[in-house]
């Protein structure tokens, strides 16, 4: 079978319209692209660092205010005593008529009648005397004794129940020092407490609390707060 020959003119591409990129142009494009990526990477890193710092500040702020609220919750009732005061034991623990001890700014110990039975600690029964001669005669004493102190950049709570059967002299040792048994309230693994100070803004009426926390992850980040607590009872 014979095929007919068809004459077709070859297509011509005009050189100027689809010219290839030169090596210099490619290199310039690569450099500009790399610079853009580096800039974006730097901006993202700065954003992450800023976000981490912001998270740390918020953590310190949250923890500081939770601690302040906890302090205020109890300090405002300092010295309170319920109306059923017959055979009370408050006098065994008072020092010169006071129901608190501010031994040093970073250590504050006090007590109040949390269960409203007129005694420090819990009466054995509703009508049981809280003293037996010169001895204390209540249970669960530590539940109505409160203490906050700063030690090794951590806050500790008073947690000593050994004075349950104390004599008058032993009972009064409660407000004479910051010794005895304490338990940790905060952990230095999360943050460090660099300042905790209690001071009277108005003696026996208005207490000032200064608290400062430092971040463990970013030591340059810190948070400080000053709060005031009115004492609801006449001391």
Short mmCIF file of N, CA and C in Angstrom, two decimals, residues 44 93 228:
data_model
loop_
_atom_site.label_atom_id
_atom_site.label_comp_id
_atom_site.label_asym_id
_atom_site.label_seq_id
_atom_site.Cartn_x
_atom_site.Cartn_y
_atom_site.Cartn_z
N UNK A 44 9.26 32.50 63.82
CA UNK A 44 8.55 31.41 64.51
C UNK A 44 9.23 31.08 65.84
N UNK A 93 -2.35 28.35 125.40
CA UNK A 93 -1.53 28.55 124.21
C UNK A 93 -1.19 30.02 123.94
N UNK A 228 -3.39 42.45 101.15
CA UNK A 228 -3.72 42.88 102.52
C UNK A 228 -4.92 42.08 103.03
#
